[in-house]
PDB file of C-alpha atoms and ligand atoms in Angstrom:
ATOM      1  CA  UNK J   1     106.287 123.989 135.009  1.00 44.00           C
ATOM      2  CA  UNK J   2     105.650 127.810 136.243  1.00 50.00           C
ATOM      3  CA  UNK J   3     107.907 130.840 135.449  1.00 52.00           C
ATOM      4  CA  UNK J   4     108.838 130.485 139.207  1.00 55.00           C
ATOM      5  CA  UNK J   5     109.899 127.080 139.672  1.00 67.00           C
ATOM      6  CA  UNK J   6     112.649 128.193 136.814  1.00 84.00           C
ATOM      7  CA  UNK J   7     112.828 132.059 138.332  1.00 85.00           C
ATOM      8  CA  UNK J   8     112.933 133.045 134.570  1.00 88.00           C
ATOM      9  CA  UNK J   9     115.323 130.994 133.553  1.00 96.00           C
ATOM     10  CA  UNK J  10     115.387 130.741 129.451  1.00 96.00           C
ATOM     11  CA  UNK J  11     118.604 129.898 128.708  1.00 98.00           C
ATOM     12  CA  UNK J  12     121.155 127.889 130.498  1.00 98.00           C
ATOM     13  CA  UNK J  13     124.918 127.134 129.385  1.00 98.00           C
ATOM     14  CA  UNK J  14     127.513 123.671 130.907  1.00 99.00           C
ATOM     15  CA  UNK J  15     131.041 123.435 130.750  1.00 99.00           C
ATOM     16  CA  UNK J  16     130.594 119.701 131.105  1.00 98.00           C
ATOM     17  CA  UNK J  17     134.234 119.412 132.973  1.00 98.00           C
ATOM     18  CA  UNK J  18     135.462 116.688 134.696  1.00 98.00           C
ATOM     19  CA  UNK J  19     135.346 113.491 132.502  1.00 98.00           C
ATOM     20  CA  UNK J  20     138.860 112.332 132.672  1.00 98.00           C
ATOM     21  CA  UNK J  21     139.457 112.540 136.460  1.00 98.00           C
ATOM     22  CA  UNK J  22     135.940 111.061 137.168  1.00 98.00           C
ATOM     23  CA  UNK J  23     137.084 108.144 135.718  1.00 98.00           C
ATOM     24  CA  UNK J  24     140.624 108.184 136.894  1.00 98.00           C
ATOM     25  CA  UNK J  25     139.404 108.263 140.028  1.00 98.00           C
ATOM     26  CA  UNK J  26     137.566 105.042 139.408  1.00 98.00           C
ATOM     27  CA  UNK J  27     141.168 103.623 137.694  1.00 98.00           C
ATOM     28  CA  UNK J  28     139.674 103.364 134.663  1.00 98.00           C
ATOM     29  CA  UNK J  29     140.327 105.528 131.305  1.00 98.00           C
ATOM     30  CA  UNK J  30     138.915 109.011 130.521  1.00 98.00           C
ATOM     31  CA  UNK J  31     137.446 107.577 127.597  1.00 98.00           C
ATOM     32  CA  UNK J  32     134.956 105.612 130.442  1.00 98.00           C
ATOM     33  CA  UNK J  33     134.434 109.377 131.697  1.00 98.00           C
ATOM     34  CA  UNK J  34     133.116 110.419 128.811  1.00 98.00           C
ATOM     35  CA  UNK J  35     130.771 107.791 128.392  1.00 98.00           C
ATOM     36  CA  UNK J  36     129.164 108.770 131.538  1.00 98.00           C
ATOM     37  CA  UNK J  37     129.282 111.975 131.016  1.00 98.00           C
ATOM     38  CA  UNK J  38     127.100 111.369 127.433  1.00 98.00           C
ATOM     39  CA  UNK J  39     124.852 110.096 129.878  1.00 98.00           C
ATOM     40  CA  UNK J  40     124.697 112.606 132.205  1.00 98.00           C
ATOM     41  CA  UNK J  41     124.055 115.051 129.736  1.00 98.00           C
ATOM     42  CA  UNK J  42     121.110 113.156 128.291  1.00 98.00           C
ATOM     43  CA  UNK J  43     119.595 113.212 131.889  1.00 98.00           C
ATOM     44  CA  UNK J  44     120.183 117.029 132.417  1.00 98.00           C
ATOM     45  CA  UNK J  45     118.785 118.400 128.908  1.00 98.00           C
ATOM     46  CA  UNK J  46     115.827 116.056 129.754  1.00 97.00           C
ATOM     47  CA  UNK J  47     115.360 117.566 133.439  1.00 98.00           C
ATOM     48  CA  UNK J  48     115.982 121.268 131.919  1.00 98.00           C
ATOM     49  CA  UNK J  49     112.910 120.336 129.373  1.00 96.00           C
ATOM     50  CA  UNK J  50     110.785 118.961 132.143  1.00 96.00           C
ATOM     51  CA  UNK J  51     111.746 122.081 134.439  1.00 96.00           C
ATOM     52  CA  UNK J  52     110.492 124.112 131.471  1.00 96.00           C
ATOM     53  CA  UNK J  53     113.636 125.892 130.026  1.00 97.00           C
ATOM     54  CA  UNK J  54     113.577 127.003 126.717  1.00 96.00           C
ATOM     55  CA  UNK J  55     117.562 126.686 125.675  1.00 98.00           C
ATOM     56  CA  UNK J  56     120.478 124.498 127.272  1.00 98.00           C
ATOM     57  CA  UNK J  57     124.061 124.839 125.746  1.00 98.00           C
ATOM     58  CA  UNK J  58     126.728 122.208 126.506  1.00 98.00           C
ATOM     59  CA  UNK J  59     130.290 122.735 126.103  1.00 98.00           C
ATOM     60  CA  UNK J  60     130.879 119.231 124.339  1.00 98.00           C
ATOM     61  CA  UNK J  61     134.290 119.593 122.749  1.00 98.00           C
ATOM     62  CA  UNK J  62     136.403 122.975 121.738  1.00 98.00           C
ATOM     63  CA  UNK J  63     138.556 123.520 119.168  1.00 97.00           C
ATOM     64  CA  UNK J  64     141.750 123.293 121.635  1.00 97.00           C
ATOM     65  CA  UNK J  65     140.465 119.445 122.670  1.00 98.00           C
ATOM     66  CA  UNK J  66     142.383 118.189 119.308  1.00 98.00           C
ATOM     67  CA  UNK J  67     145.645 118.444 121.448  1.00 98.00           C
ATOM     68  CA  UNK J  68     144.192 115.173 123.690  1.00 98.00           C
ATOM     69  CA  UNK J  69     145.243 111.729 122.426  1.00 98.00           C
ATOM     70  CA  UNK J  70     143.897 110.461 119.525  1.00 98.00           C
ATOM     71  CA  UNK J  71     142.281 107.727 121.149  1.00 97.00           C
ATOM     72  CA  UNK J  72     140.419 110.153 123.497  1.00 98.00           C
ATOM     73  CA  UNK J  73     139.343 112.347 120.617  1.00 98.00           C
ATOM     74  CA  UNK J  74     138.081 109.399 118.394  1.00 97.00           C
ATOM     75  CA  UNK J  75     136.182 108.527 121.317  1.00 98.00           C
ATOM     76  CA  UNK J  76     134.149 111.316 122.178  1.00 98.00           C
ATOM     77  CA  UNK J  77     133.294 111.549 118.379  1.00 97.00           C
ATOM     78  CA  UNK J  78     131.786 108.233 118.419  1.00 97.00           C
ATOM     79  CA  UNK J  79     129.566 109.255 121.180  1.00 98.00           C
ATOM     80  CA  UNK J  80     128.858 112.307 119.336  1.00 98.00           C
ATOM     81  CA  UNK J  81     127.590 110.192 116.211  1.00 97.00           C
ATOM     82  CA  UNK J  82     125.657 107.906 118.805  1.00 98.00           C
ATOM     83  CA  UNK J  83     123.619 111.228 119.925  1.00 98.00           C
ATOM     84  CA  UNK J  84     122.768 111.928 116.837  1.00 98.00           C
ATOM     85  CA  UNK J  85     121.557 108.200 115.877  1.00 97.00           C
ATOM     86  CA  UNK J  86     119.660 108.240 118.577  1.00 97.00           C
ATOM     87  CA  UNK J  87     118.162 112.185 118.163  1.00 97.00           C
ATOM     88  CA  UNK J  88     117.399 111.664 114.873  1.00 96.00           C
ATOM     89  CA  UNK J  89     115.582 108.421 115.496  1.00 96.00           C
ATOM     90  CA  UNK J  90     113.851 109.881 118.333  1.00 94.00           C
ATOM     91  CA  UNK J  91     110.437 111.751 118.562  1.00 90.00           C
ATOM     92  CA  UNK J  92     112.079 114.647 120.863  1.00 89.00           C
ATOM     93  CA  UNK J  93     110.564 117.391 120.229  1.00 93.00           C
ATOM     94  CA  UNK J  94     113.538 119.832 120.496  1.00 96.00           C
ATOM     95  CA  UNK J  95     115.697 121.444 118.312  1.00 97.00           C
ATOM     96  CA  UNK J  96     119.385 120.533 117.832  1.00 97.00           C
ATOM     97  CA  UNK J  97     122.058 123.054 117.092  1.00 97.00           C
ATOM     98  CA  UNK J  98     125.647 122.409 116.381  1.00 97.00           C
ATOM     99  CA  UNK J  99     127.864 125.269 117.786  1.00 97.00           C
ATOM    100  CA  UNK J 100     131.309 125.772 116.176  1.00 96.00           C
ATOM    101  CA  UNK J 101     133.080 124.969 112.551  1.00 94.00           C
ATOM    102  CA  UNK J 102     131.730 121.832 111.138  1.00 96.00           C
ATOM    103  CA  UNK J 103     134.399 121.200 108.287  1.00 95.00           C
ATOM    104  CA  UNK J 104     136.892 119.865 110.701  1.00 96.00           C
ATOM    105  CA  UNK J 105     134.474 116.888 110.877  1.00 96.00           C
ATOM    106  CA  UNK J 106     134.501 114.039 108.178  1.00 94.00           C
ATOM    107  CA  UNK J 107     131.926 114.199 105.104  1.00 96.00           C
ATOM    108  CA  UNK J 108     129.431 111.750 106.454  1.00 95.00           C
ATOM    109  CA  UNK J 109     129.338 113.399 110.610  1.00 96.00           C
ATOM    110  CA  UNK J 110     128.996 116.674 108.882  1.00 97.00           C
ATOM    111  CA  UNK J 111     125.925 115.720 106.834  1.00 97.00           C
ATOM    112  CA  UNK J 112     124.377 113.599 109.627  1.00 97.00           C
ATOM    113  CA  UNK J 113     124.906 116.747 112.081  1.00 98.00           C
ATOM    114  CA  UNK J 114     123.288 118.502 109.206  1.00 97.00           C
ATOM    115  CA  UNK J 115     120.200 116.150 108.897  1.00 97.00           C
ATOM    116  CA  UNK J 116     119.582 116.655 112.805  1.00 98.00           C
ATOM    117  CA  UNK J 117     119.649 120.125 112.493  1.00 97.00           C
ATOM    118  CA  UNK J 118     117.219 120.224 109.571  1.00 97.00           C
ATOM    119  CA  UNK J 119     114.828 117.267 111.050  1.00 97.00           C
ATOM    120  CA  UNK J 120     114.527 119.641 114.304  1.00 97.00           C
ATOM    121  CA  UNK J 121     114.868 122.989 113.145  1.00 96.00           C
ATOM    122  CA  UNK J 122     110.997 124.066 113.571  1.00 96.00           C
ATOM    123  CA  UNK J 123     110.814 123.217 117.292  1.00 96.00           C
ATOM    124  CA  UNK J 124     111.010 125.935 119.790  1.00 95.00           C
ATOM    125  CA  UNK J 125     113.027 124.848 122.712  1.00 96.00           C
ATOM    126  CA  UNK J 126     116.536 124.540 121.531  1.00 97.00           C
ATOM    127  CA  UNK J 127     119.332 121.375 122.416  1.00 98.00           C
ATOM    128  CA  UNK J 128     122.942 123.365 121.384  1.00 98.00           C
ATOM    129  CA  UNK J 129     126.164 121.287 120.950  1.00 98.00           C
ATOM    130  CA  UNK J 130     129.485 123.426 121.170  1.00 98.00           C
ATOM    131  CA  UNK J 131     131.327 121.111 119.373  1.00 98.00           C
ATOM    132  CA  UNK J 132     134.450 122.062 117.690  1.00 98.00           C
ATOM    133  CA  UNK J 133     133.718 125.341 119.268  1.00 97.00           C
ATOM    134  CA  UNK J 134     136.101 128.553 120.670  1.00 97.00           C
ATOM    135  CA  UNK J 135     134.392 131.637 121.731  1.00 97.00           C
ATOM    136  CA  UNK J 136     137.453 133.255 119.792  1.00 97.00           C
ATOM    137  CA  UNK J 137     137.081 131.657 116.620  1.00 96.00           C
ATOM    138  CA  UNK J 138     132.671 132.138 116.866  1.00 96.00           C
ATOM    139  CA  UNK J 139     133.710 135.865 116.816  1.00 97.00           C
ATOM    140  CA  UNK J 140     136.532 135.929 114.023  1.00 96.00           C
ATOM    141  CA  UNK J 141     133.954 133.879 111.802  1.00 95.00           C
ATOM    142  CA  UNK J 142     131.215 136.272 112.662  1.00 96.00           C
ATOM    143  CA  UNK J 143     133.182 139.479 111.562  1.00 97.00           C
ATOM    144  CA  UNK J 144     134.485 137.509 109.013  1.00 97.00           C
ATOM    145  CA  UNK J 145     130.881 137.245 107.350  1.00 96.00           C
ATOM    146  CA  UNK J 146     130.231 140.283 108.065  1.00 97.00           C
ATOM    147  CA  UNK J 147     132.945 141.242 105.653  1.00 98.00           C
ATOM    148  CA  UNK J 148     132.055 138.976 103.147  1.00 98.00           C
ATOM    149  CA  UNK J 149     128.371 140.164 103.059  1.00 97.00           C
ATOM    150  CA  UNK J 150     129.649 143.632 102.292  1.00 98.00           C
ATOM    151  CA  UNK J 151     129.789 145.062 105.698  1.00 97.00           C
ATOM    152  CA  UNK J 152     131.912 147.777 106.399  1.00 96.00           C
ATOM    153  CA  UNK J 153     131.095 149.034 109.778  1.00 97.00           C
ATOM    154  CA  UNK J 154     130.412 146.224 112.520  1.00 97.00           C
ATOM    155  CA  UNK J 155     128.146 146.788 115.486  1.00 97.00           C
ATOM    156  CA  UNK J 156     127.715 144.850 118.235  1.00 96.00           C
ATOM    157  CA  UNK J 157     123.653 143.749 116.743  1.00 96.00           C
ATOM    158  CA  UNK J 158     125.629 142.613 113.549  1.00 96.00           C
ATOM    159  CA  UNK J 159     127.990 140.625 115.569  1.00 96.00           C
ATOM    160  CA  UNK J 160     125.025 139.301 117.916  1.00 95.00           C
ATOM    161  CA  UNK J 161     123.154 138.248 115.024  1.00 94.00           C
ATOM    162  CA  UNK J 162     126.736 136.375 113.376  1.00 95.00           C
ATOM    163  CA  UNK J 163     126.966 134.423 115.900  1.00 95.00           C
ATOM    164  CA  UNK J 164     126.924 130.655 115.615  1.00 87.00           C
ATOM    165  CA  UNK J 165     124.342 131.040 118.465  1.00 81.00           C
ATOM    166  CA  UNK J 166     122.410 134.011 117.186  1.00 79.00           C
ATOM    167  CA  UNK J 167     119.458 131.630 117.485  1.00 85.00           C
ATOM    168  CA  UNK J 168     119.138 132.092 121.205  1.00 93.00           C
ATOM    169  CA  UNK J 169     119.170 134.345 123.698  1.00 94.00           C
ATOM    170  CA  UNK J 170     122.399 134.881 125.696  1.00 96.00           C
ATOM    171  CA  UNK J 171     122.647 132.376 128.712  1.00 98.00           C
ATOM    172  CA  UNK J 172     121.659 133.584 131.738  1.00 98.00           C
ATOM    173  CA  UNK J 173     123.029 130.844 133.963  1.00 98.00           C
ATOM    174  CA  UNK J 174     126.640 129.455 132.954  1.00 98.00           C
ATOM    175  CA  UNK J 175     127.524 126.058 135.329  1.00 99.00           C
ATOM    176  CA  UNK J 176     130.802 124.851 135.131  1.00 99.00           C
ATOM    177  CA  UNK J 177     131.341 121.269 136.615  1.00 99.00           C
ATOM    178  CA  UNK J 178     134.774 120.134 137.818  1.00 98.00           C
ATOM    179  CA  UNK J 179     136.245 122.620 140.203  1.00 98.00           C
ATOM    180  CA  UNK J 180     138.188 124.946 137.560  1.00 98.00           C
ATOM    181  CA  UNK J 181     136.716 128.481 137.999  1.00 98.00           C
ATOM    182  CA  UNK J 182     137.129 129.721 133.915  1.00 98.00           C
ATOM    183  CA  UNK J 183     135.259 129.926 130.969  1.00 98.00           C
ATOM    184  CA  UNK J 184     138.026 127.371 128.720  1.00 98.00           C
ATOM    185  CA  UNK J 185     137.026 129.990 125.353  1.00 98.00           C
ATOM    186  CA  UNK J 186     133.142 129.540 126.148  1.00 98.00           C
ATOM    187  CA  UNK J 187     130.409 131.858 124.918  1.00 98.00           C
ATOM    188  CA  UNK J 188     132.899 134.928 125.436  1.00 97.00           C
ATOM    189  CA  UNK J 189     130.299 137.243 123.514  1.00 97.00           C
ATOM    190  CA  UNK J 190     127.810 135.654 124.962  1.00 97.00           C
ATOM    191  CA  UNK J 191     128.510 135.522 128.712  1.00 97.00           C
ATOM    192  CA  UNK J 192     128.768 139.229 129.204  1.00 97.00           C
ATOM    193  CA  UNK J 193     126.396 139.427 131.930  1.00 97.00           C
ATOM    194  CA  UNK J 194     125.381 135.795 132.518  1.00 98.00           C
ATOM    195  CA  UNK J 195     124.723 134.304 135.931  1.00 98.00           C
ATOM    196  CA  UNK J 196     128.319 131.998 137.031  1.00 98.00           C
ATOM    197  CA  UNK J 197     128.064 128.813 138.881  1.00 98.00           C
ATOM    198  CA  UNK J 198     130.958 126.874 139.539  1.00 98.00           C
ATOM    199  CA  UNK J 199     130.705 123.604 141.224  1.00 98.00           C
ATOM    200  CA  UNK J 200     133.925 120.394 142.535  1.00 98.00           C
ATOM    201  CA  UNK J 201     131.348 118.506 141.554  1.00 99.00           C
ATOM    202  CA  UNK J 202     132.728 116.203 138.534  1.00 99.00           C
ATOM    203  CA  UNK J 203     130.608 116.583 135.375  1.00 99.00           C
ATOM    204  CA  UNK J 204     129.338 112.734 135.368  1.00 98.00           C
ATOM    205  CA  UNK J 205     128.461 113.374 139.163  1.00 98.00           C
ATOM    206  CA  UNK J 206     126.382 115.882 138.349  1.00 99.00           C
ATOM    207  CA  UNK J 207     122.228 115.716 139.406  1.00 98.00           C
ATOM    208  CA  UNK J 208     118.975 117.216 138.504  1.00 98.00           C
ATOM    209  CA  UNK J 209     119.378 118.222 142.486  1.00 98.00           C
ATOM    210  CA  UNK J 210     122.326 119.798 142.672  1.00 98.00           C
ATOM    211  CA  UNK J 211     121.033 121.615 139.318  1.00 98.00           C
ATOM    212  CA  UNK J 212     117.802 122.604 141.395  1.00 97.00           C
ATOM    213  CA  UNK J 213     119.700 124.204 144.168  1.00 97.00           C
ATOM    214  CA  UNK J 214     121.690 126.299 141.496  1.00 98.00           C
ATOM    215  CA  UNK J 215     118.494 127.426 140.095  1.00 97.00           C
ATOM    216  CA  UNK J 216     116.994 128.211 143.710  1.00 96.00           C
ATOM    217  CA  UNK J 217     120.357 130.162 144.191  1.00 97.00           C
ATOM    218  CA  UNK J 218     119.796 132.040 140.286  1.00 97.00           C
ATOM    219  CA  UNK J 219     116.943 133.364 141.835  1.00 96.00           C
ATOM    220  CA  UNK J 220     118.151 135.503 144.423  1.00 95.00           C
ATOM    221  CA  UNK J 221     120.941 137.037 142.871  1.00 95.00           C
ATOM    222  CA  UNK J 222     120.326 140.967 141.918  1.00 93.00           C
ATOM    223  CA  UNK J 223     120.925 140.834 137.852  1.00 94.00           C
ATOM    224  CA  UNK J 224     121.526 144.948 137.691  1.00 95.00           C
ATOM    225  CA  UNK J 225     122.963 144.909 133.643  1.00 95.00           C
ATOM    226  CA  UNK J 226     124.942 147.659 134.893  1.00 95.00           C
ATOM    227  CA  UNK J 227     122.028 149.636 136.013  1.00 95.00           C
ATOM    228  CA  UNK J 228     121.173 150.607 139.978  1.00 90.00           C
TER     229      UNK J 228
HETATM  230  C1  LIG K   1     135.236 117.510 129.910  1.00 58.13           C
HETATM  231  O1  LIG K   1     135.910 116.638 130.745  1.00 58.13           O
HETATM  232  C2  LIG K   1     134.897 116.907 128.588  1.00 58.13           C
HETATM  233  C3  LIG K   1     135.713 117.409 127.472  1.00 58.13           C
HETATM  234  C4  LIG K   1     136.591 118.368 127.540  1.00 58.13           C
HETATM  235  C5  LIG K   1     135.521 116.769 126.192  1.00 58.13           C
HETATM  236  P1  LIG K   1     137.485 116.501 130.686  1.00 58.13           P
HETATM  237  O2  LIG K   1     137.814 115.445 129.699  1.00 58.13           O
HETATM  238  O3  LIG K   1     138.140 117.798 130.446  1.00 58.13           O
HETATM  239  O4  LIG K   1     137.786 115.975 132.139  1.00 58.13           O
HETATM  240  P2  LIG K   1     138.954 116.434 133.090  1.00 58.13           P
HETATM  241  O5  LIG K   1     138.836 117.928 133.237  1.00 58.13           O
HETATM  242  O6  LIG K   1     140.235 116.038 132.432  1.00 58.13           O
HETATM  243  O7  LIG K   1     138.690 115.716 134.357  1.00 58.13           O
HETATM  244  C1  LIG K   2     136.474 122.816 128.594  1.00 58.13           C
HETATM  245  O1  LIG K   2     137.110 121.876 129.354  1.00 58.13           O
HETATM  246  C2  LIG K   2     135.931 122.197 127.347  1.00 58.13           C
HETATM  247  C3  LIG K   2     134.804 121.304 127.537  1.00 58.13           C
HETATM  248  C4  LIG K   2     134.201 121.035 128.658  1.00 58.13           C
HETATM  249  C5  LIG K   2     134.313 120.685 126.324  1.00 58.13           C
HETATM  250  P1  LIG K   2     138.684 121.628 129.263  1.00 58.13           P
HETATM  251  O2  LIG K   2     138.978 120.523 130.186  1.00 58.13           O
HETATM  252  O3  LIG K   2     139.093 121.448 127.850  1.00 58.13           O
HETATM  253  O4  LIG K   2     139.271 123.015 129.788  1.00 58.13           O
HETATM  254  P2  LIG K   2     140.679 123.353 130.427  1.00 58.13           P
HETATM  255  O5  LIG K   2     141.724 122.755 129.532  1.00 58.13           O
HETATM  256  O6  LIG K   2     140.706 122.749 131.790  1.00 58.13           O
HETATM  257  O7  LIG K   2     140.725 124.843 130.494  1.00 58.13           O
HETATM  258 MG1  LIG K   3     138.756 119.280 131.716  1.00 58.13          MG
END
């Protein structure tokens, strides 16, 4: 699709918000939420390759999600390990990117996330998973390898480049779903002067339309950088 249609669009970010009272609208548990949701997400990534967008970030889980029940946590790793089953049977031809600090995950998720990320790694548009991810702890892990590589003065290239996102470009479009109007410890390097959309729509509510219209909207707001 043309460089219009996507009014140079490379990179887009979703706080995929709204799971739980989706479903608890529907008297059902948040566990059903997320199941939806996993779908939802599927659908979007799919529409953002078809629209021709190079990079889509999700906000899947961060690291203050461990405080939810146990049950709700187990759940949204199985559907985690599903996605990956299913990405690295697939013939997709992007790559996938894990966001955040892998060793909270067991030996076998961690390796399968790894295989993913090693079976994709030479495609050029770019699936990333914040999972176990904080915007806080990205940048403390980032100056922390800094350190470590001998580093003694950081700049703000050496942090870009640290970054568990240093593969892409920062977002220029963040959308959060679900009616709260705040970034939950998302991309805070990152987001400096990204494009925000907030939406009341629920995340497993969300469309390719509604996604369209945020685009449309994207493209006729003035991105100055801090210039005139
Ligand atoms: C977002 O939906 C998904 C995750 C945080 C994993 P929520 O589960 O936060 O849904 P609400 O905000 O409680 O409705
Ligand atoms: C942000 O949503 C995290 C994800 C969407 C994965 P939360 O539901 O955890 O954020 P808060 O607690 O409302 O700020
Ligand atoms: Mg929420």
């Amino acid at each position: 699709m043309s460089q219009s249609k996507t009014n140079g669009l490379n990179h887009i970010a979703f706080i995929m918000d709204g799971n739980g009272r989706w479903a608890k609208k529907r008297h059902k548990k948040r566990e059903y939420g997320h199941i939806r949701g996993a779908e939802v997400f599927r659908k979007i990534v799919r529409h953002c390759a078809d629209l021709g967008i190079d990079a889509v970030t999700v906000y899947a889980f961060s690291t203050e999600n461990w405080k939810r029940p146990k049950s709700e946590v187990n759940a949204i790793m199985s559907l985690c390990r599903k996605y990956i089953d299913e990405a690295l049977a697939s013939d997709a031809e992007a790559s996938v990117v894990f966001l955040g600090d892998k060793s909270a995950f067991d030996a076998k998720m961690r390796s399968e996330m790894e295989k993913l990320e090693a079976k994709t790694a030479h495609y050029r548009k770019k699936i990333c998973i914040a999972f176990n991810y904080g915007g806080h702890a990205e940048i403390v892990d980032a100056v922390n390898a800094l350190i470590a590589g001998g580093k003694t003065h950081i700049t703000e290239e050496d942090i870009t480049g640290a970054i568990y996102s240093g593969i892409v470009p920062p977002p220029d479009i963040i959308v959060r779903t679900g009616g709260e109007y705040r970034l939950s410890n998302f991309l805070l390097w990152q987001s400096a002067y990204s494009e925000l959309f907030f939406t009341e729509t629920l995340w497993p509510d969300f469309t390719s339309d509604e996604l369209d219209g945020i685009i449309e909207e994207f493209g006729k707001r003035k991105r100055r950088f801090g210039g005139v």
